[in-house]
XYZ file of C-alpha atoms in Angstrom:
527
model
C 13.625 -39.563 -52.695
C 11.946 -38.228 -49.414
C 10.847 -34.637 -48.828
C 13.691 -34.268 -46.330
C 16.252 -35.351 -48.956
C 14.805 -32.671 -51.229
C 15.379 -30.015 -48.742
C 18.148 -27.503 -49.612
C 21.208 -27.698 -47.325
C 20.709 -24.074 -46.134
C 17.203 -24.934 -45.042
C 18.229 -28.165 -43.379
C 20.737 -26.156 -41.347
C 17.966 -23.685 -40.386
C 15.916 -26.424 -39.132
C 18.692 -27.719 -37.053
C 19.317 -24.368 -35.625
C 15.607 -24.166 -34.661
C 15.743 -27.540 -32.948
C 18.799 -26.271 -31.032
C 16.918 -23.130 -30.047
C 14.009 -25.186 -28.828
C 16.242 -27.364 -26.665
C 18.021 -24.289 -25.106
C 14.521 -22.763 -24.372
C 13.314 -25.989 -22.733
C 16.445 -25.938 -20.556
C 15.806 -22.387 -19.662
C 12.091 -23.197 -18.780
C 13.008 -26.181 -16.630
C 15.872 -24.306 -14.628
C 19.198 -25.350 -13.590
C 18.507 -28.903 -12.315
C 15.915 -31.037 -10.762
C 17.859 -31.182 -7.613
C 17.810 -27.406 -7.347
C 14.014 -27.424 -7.898
C 13.505 -30.098 -5.250
C 15.527 -28.073 -2.811
C 13.247 -24.974 -3.501
C 10.243 -27.037 -2.902
C 11.480 -28.653 0.155
C 11.510 -24.943 1.601
C 7.914 -24.671 0.880
C 8.505 -22.299 -2.007
C 7.342 -22.184 -5.625
C 9.754 -21.678 -8.419
C 10.103 -18.326 -10.150
C 8.214 -19.402 -13.194
C 5.381 -20.954 -11.199
C 5.039 -17.578 -9.342
C 4.773 -15.651 -12.637
C 2.295 -18.095 -13.920
C 0.134 -17.459 -10.765
C 0.451 -13.707 -11.047
C -0.172 -13.239 -14.778
C -3.144 -14.250 -17.040
C -2.669 -17.700 -18.460
C -0.307 -17.715 -21.441
C 0.282 -14.018 -21.540
C 3.938 -13.844 -20.245
C 6.603 -12.660 -22.747
C 10.060 -13.133 -21.399
C 12.919 -10.710 -22.043
C 16.573 -11.783 -22.335
C 16.057 -15.467 -21.272
C 19.385 -16.278 -22.832
C 21.398 -13.821 -20.783
C 24.590 -15.018 -19.123
C 27.094 -13.422 -16.732
C 30.578 -12.528 -18.098
C 32.384 -12.556 -14.812
C 35.568 -14.766 -14.371
C 37.305 -15.902 -11.306
C 36.082 -17.390 -8.136
C 34.765 -20.390 -9.961
C 32.103 -18.451 -11.941
C 33.745 -19.158 -15.344
C 32.634 -22.730 -14.945
C 29.056 -21.889 -14.210
C 27.212 -19.702 -16.662
C 23.437 -20.557 -16.496
C 20.910 -18.895 -18.709
C 18.767 -16.021 -17.206
C 21.533 -15.353 -14.740
C 19.234 -15.927 -11.798
C 16.376 -13.478 -12.713
C 13.346 -13.919 -15.039
C 12.066 -10.701 -16.503
C 9.299 -9.779 -18.951
C 5.684 -8.676 -19.220
C 2.205 -10.058 -19.413
C -1.304 -9.150 -18.363
C -3.502 -9.172 -15.293
C -7.092 -9.176 -16.175
C -6.113 -8.034 -19.703
C -3.982 -5.158 -18.608
C -0.157 -4.956 -19.112
C 2.103 -5.652 -16.090
C 5.789 -5.872 -16.040
C 7.609 -8.390 -13.755
C 10.895 -9.566 -12.574
C 11.408 -12.701 -10.426
C 14.560 -13.830 -8.747
C 15.200 -17.466 -9.223
C 16.764 -18.805 -6.043
C 17.934 -22.004 -7.784
C 20.648 -20.000 -9.623
C 23.300 -18.581 -7.399
C 20.753 -18.307 -4.583
C 18.964 -15.492 -6.562
C 22.051 -13.297 -5.822
C 22.412 -10.144 -8.010
C 25.307 -9.801 -10.329
C 26.004 -7.353 -13.116
C 24.111 -9.172 -15.919
C 21.318 -9.841 -13.460
C 21.003 -6.239 -12.390
C 21.151 -5.122 -16.156
C 18.092 -7.218 -16.865
C 16.250 -5.622 -14.014
C 17.211 -2.239 -15.019
C 15.893 -2.924 -18.629
C 12.553 -4.131 -17.505
C 12.071 -1.274 -15.131
C 12.916 1.164 -17.952
C 10.394 -0.572 -20.159
C 7.698 -0.325 -17.494
C 8.271 3.389 -17.067
C 8.315 4.026 -20.692
C 5.130 1.834 -21.393
C 3.318 3.383 -18.341
C 2.395 0.126 -16.686
C 2.744 -1.414 -13.310
C 5.905 -3.183 -12.190
C 5.794 -6.206 -9.843
C 8.960 -7.697 -8.342
C 8.901 -11.232 -7.019
C 11.915 -11.135 -4.524
C 13.725 -14.138 -3.489
C 17.437 -13.423 -3.485
C 20.405 -13.633 -1.188
C 21.725 -10.078 -1.864
C 24.709 -8.975 -3.907
C 26.865 -11.718 -5.612
C 30.028 -11.491 -3.672
C 32.217 -12.831 -6.584
C 31.317 -10.024 -8.683
C 32.292 -7.336 -6.016
C 31.599 -3.717 -6.616
C 29.815 -4.451 -10.009
C 27.065 -6.173 -8.072
C 26.568 -3.324 -5.574
C 26.436 -0.700 -8.472
C 23.671 -2.845 -9.892
C 21.505 -2.174 -6.771
C 22.254 1.526 -7.154
C 20.671 1.409 -10.648
C 17.530 -0.216 -9.118
C 17.178 2.285 -6.373
C 17.503 5.141 -8.876
C 14.726 3.672 -11.167
C 12.429 2.934 -8.168
C 12.740 6.601 -7.320
C 12.069 7.822 -10.846
C 9.098 5.474 -11.123
C 7.700 6.640 -7.816
C 4.247 8.253 -8.381
C 4.455 7.463 -12.158
C 3.628 3.826 -12.257
C 2.500 1.415 -9.453
C 5.436 -0.482 -7.992
C 4.727 -3.766 -5.979
C 7.317 -5.788 -4.092
C 6.317 -9.287 -3.361
C 8.696 -10.927 -0.742
C 8.873 -14.546 -1.287
C 12.306 -15.425 0.352
C 15.177 -13.629 1.985
C 16.038 -9.997 1.365
C 18.945 -8.791 3.281
C 21.341 -5.732 3.427
C 20.935 -2.998 0.939
C 18.561 -5.057 -1.240
C 15.895 -4.327 1.371
C 15.902 -0.734 0.321
C 14.267 -1.422 -3.155
C 11.103 -2.834 -1.696
C 11.024 0.104 0.954
C 10.915 2.574 -1.989
C 8.037 0.858 -3.747
C 4.308 1.585 -3.081
C 3.260 -1.824 -1.506
C 5.096 -4.651 0.062
C 3.707 -8.201 0.248
C 5.200 -10.905 2.491
C 4.633 -14.545 3.087
C 4.867 -16.002 6.697
C 7.825 -18.317 7.522
C 9.396 -18.204 4.134
C 10.197 -14.460 3.531
C 12.371 -12.112 5.676
C 13.699 -8.576 5.317
C 16.507 -7.008 7.361
C 19.468 -4.777 7.016
C 21.795 -6.829 9.182
C 21.041 -10.558 9.954
C 20.846 -12.408 13.146
C 24.576 -13.342 13.180
C 25.566 -9.605 12.860
C 23.111 -8.661 15.491
C 24.447 -11.333 17.836
C 28.098 -10.161 17.266
C 27.343 -6.528 17.782
C 24.661 -6.370 20.378
C 24.594 -9.917 22.003
C 20.963 -10.228 21.238
C 19.822 -13.715 20.174
C 17.037 -13.752 17.637
C 15.799 -15.822 14.776
C 15.476 -14.734 11.175
C 11.636 -14.559 11.329
C 11.892 -12.945 14.821
C 14.046 -10.176 13.403
C 12.526 -9.476 9.971
C 9.582 -11.980 9.216
C 6.340 -11.088 7.792
C 4.497 -10.733 11.187
C 7.233 -8.545 12.489
C 6.967 -6.270 9.583
C 3.219 -6.443 9.374
C 2.639 -5.508 13.129
C 5.664 -3.701 14.437
C 7.791 -1.933 11.801
C 5.075 -1.239 9.219
C 7.392 -2.044 6.324
C 4.988 -4.735 5.125
C 1.458 -3.794 3.866
C 0.107 -7.285 3.350
C 1.032 -10.666 5.004
C -0.224 -13.935 4.054
C 0.225 -17.640 4.845
C 1.015 -19.117 1.470
C 2.445 -17.851 -1.903
C -0.908 -18.712 -3.825
C -2.969 -16.358 -1.686
C -0.464 -13.761 -1.767
C -0.125 -13.622 -5.531
C -4.023 -13.686 -5.874
C -4.215 -10.658 -3.590
C -1.547 -8.879 -5.705
C -3.752 -9.391 -8.666
C -6.728 -7.997 -6.802
C -4.731 -4.931 -5.757
C -3.667 -4.360 -9.408
C -7.411 -4.408 -10.442
C -7.889 -1.306 -7.987
C -4.906 0.718 -9.448
C -4.487 2.683 -12.675
C -1.795 1.798 -15.113
C 0.018 4.924 -14.332
C -0.419 8.588 -13.033
C -1.965 9.800 -16.310
C -4.896 7.419 -16.070
C -7.834 7.007 -13.666
C -8.400 3.796 -11.725
C -10.488 1.092 -13.671
C -14.180 1.438 -13.115
C -16.265 -1.773 -12.572
C -19.900 -2.482 -12.911
C -21.632 -2.558 -9.487
C -24.972 -4.233 -8.771
C -24.944 -2.584 -5.375
C -27.623 0.334 -5.651
C -26.185 3.714 -5.411
C -29.130 4.973 -3.305
C -29.131 1.957 -1.028
C -29.863 3.244 2.546
C -27.708 2.178 5.436
C -30.157 1.986 8.244
C -27.906 -0.272 10.210
C -25.549 2.560 10.591
C -27.646 4.142 13.273
C -27.117 1.052 15.401
C -23.463 0.573 14.571
C -22.298 4.047 15.790
C -23.327 4.821 19.386
C -24.347 8.349 20.027
C -22.225 8.200 23.244
C -18.786 9.496 22.178
C -17.082 7.390 24.924
C -18.434 4.023 23.563
C -16.198 2.148 21.051
C -17.407 0.563 17.853
C -15.782 -1.083 14.795
C -15.227 1.484 12.065
C -14.494 -1.291 9.733
C -18.116 -2.303 9.708
C -19.180 1.212 8.935
C -16.885 1.113 5.914
C -18.298 -2.081 4.842
C -21.822 -0.725 4.997
C -20.892 2.136 2.816
C -18.869 0.566 -0.003
C -19.890 -1.683 -2.865
C -20.828 -5.155 -1.680
C -19.005 -4.535 1.584
C -15.660 -5.359 -0.127
C -12.552 -3.424 0.826
C -8.794 -3.998 0.716
C -7.368 -2.785 3.944
C -3.725 -1.709 3.712
C -1.387 -2.093 6.750
C -4.329 -3.823 8.538
C -2.241 -4.823 11.582
C 0.091 -1.755 12.041
C -1.203 1.461 13.588
C -4.568 -0.034 14.025
C -6.028 3.222 15.437
C -6.521 4.433 11.892
C -7.926 2.313 9.018
C -6.759 2.951 5.444
C -8.255 0.969 2.626
C -9.176 0.812 -1.077
C -12.787 0.064 -2.001
C -15.368 1.063 -4.579
C -18.316 3.276 -4.511
C -20.750 2.784 -7.450
C -17.927 0.951 -9.188
C -15.372 3.857 -8.778
C -12.156 3.280 -6.749
C -11.845 5.369 -3.673
C -9.325 5.559 -0.837
C -10.783 5.409 2.527
C -9.056 6.936 5.640
C -10.990 6.489 8.941
C -10.291 6.598 12.646
C -10.793 3.264 14.463
C -12.466 3.805 17.952
C -11.825 0.203 18.875
C -8.127 0.942 18.943
C -6.726 3.611 21.298
C -10.154 5.343 20.966
C -9.071 6.317 17.415
C -6.502 8.790 18.350
C -3.760 9.948 16.148
C -0.286 9.038 17.142
C 3.117 8.844 15.353
C 2.513 5.568 13.521
C -1.101 6.320 12.589
C -0.090 9.770 11.253
C 2.672 8.054 9.087
C 0.390 5.277 7.893
C -2.328 7.710 6.767
C 0.048 10.123 5.200
C 1.677 7.639 2.939
C -1.725 6.284 1.964
C -2.979 9.797 1.120
C 0.123 10.490 -0.942
C -0.331 7.203 -2.871
C -4.017 7.900 -3.595
C -3.191 11.376 -4.778
C -0.350 10.203 -7.033
C -2.627 7.618 -8.774
C -5.834 9.697 -9.092
C -7.768 7.892 -6.416
C -10.398 10.062 -4.654
C -10.210 10.407 -0.860
C -13.048 9.630 1.558
C -12.188 10.549 5.246
C -14.377 9.299 8.092
C -13.776 11.202 11.353
C -14.194 10.148 14.836
C -11.103 11.436 16.527
C -10.603 12.603 20.024
C -7.214 14.211 19.465
C -3.619 13.332 19.232
C -2.226 10.808 21.778
C -0.605 12.640 24.649
C 2.502 11.472 26.459
C 6.235 12.129 26.910
C 7.084 9.108 24.531
C 4.981 10.752 21.721
C 6.299 14.310 22.129
C 9.916 13.075 22.490
C 9.277 10.816 19.425
C 8.402 13.788 17.217
C 4.530 13.595 17.153
C 4.739 17.243 15.833
C 6.942 16.321 12.908
C 4.981 13.091 12.204
C 1.620 14.569 12.584
C 2.692 17.256 10.151
C 3.310 14.620 7.439
C -0.440 13.822 7.460
C -1.249 17.458 7.408
C 1.099 18.003 4.391
C -0.209 14.983 2.461
C -3.923 16.168 2.630
C -2.925 19.853 1.837
C -0.859 18.748 -1.075
C -3.498 16.367 -2.471
C -5.483 17.487 -5.621
C -7.825 14.565 -6.044
C -11.459 14.816 -5.014
C -11.714 14.907 -1.223
C -14.704 14.334 0.914
C -14.873 14.173 4.769
C -17.677 12.776 6.927
C -17.616 13.635 10.706
C -19.428 10.738 12.551
C -18.994 11.772 16.057
C -15.978 13.387 17.711
C -13.700 15.763 15.962
C -11.494 17.472 18.488
C -8.605 19.830 18.343
C -5.649 19.722 15.867
C -6.568 16.183 14.957
C -9.914 17.468 13.456
C -8.013 19.963 11.330
C -5.367 17.450 10.196
C -7.920 14.679 9.125
C -8.971 16.687 5.969
C -11.112 19.405 7.459
C -12.699 22.042 5.237
C -10.088 24.531 6.290
C -7.133 22.512 4.698
C -9.003 21.987 1.398
C -11.589 19.306 1.551
C -13.885 19.646 -1.275
C -16.998 18.667 0.683
C -17.489 18.163 4.391
C -20.594 16.352 5.711
C -21.531 15.636 9.344
C -23.883 13.229 11.123
C -26.311 14.551 13.773
C -24.122 12.787 16.353
C -21.142 14.995 15.534
C -19.185 17.063 18.103
C -16.705 19.543 16.544
C -14.740 21.441 19.158
C -11.269 22.388 20.421
C -11.520 19.696 23.014
C -14.109 17.577 24.908
C -16.777 19.353 26.962
C -15.353 18.271 30.321
C -11.833 19.607 29.506
C -13.126 22.719 28.055
C -15.328 23.629 30.894
C -12.404 23.048 33.250
C -10.366 25.618 31.439
C -13.092 28.254 30.566
C -15.067 28.114 33.768
C -12.197 27.446 36.186
C -12.841 30.297 38.483
C -16.668 29.739 38.550
C -16.096 26.167 39.504
C -13.487 26.931 42.134
C -15.730 29.633 43.800
C -18.816 27.499 43.847
C -20.357 25.967 47.108
C -20.655 22.769 45.090
C -17.826 22.513 42.472
C -19.023 19.202 41.039
C -22.570 20.493 40.517
C -21.124 23.739 38.895
C -18.822 21.743 36.799
C -21.675 19.459 35.563
C -23.738 22.603 34.795
C -20.875 24.286 32.936
C -20.246 21.140 30.872
C -23.889 21.099 29.924
C -23.854 24.786 28.974
C -20.686 24.410 26.908
C -22.192 21.479 25.046
C -25.350 23.405 24.400
C -23.614 26.579 23.082
C -20.562 25.360 21.182
C -20.820 21.512 20.567
C -24.392 21.087 19.399
C -24.545 19.250 16.034
C -25.417 22.264 13.905
C -22.845 24.678 15.258
C -20.365 24.067 12.548
C -22.906 23.921 9.864
C -24.156 27.299 10.945
C -20.748 28.815 10.450
C -20.135 27.064 7.123
C -17.524 24.617 8.398
C -19.551 21.713 7.042
C -21.483 21.759 3.959
C -24.573 19.836 5.448
C -25.658 17.547 8.294
C -26.963 14.408 6.699
C -29.058 11.318 7.766
C -26.378 8.488 8.271
C -28.477 6.109 6.419
C -28.017 8.402 3.264
C -24.132 8.514 3.550
C -23.604 6.049 0.754
C -25.915 7.946 -1.654
C -24.440 11.375 -0.651
C -20.917 10.144 -1.195
C -21.546 8.630 -4.573
C -23.290 11.690 -5.892
C -20.721 14.032 -4.478
C -17.820 11.974 -6.041
C -19.704 11.895 -9.379
C -19.813 15.741 -9.362
C -16.029 15.888 -8.488
C -14.959 13.567 -11.070
C -13.925 16.429 -13.473
C -12.311 18.276 -10.669
C -8.979 20.065 -11.782
C -6.561 21.713 -9.318
C -3.167 23.295 -10.015
C -0.328 23.420 -7.593
C 2.189 26.350 -7.653
C 5.069 25.768 -9.930
C 7.917 24.217 -8.079
C 10.485 21.449 -8.399
C 9.166 19.630 -5.458
C 7.892 20.308 -1.962
C 9.888 19.725 1.226
C 7.611 17.657 3.390
C 8.379 17.142 7.068
C 10.418 13.995 7.670
């Protein structure tokens, strides 16, 4: 008699059930069909499970509700009830830290959202909020499932509500790896960061066919809502890459710079870059002549650990730089004017870009370092009619509302209202430093002299010589490097080569900073 023959009937039945479960799980793992997988690959796209494997640490993914099926009937759905219902949900780790994820499976109903599909996403979002861990969505779906009607639309409402509830509580990252049209596009817009892949991902509210029918304009899907459009023109996309592998690798890198939630600090890392490393090259990078451009990104690279930074919105509103980096192993958010683009002025888009970044850093306990070289706000009818006052106020509000450590360094120009808005001491910067090349004033010397000494210049025998003399006098009296320091508007004038050490020591002192805001339901920021 064999061992199998000796097995009680109940145990034998249990073994059969386990074998059945294993077969079902293998079916779930493989997906709907080889043909559907081949079609996905033909588009140059990975499958949902391949994407999850690239995002998370090997072997760490734990799936939630893999056996979920829709319960809809009619319109042919009753004959097709695949497991997962077109979305894979669960959690795993990135560098050992918990991350929740959901990934649309385009092979099933084109990744379209139905009632069961939406309920799975709602559940994993609720779990992420409760656990206090980041949520990453891997988006590749065709919108609402038409066959399920209003039930599908209501599913999006539940996602939006949870996006809003999680905002500023846990990091939310949207990775666009396929189409995202109509109301579905609003979920990524509510999250903290949006990644896109060129050629294969698109986002738009109304597609090319609708645009053509309504306006007569002819445009392709990528021309309307591709990665480059949203990275350069609309500002919807924060990061754009050529392939999914690079994109998901960069998502992992971003997660390494963010805390798990708003109750934690960002993860510290060991740095071999000496805290007291001098930056002599800074003296050559930044010309003393305020009219000469230079690359502020090179300045930031010289200051931060090992020259590494993750620039956010790199190709949109390029007159201001916002980036995450480390100083002595501690994560900081850097906001800096870029003299190579529009001379570093603030305009509508730059103000919005910097304001959103400041708010994100403040929400997740990331100290702010602001590098100023700003000649003012961009003048012009288009800017005024476009609401530069309203949009500039967004940046002002964000800085004034921020309670994280805030340090400003004035490299060269800091003129007018733009100087005040860029985290000046008067709006709450904890420490303000200036280089010996700084010029802090209401406006440039030439413009100021034309206003202040208008009569003397007009009455002079040689107006140009008088104007030159008045400019020189104004600079000597009101724009010399120590004028602001003498009046306590900057805390110190420092050697540029010592900037890294000064920032690190100052941030170490501010690490225990505590600031309370007035009791209120929420503010009413300018929109």
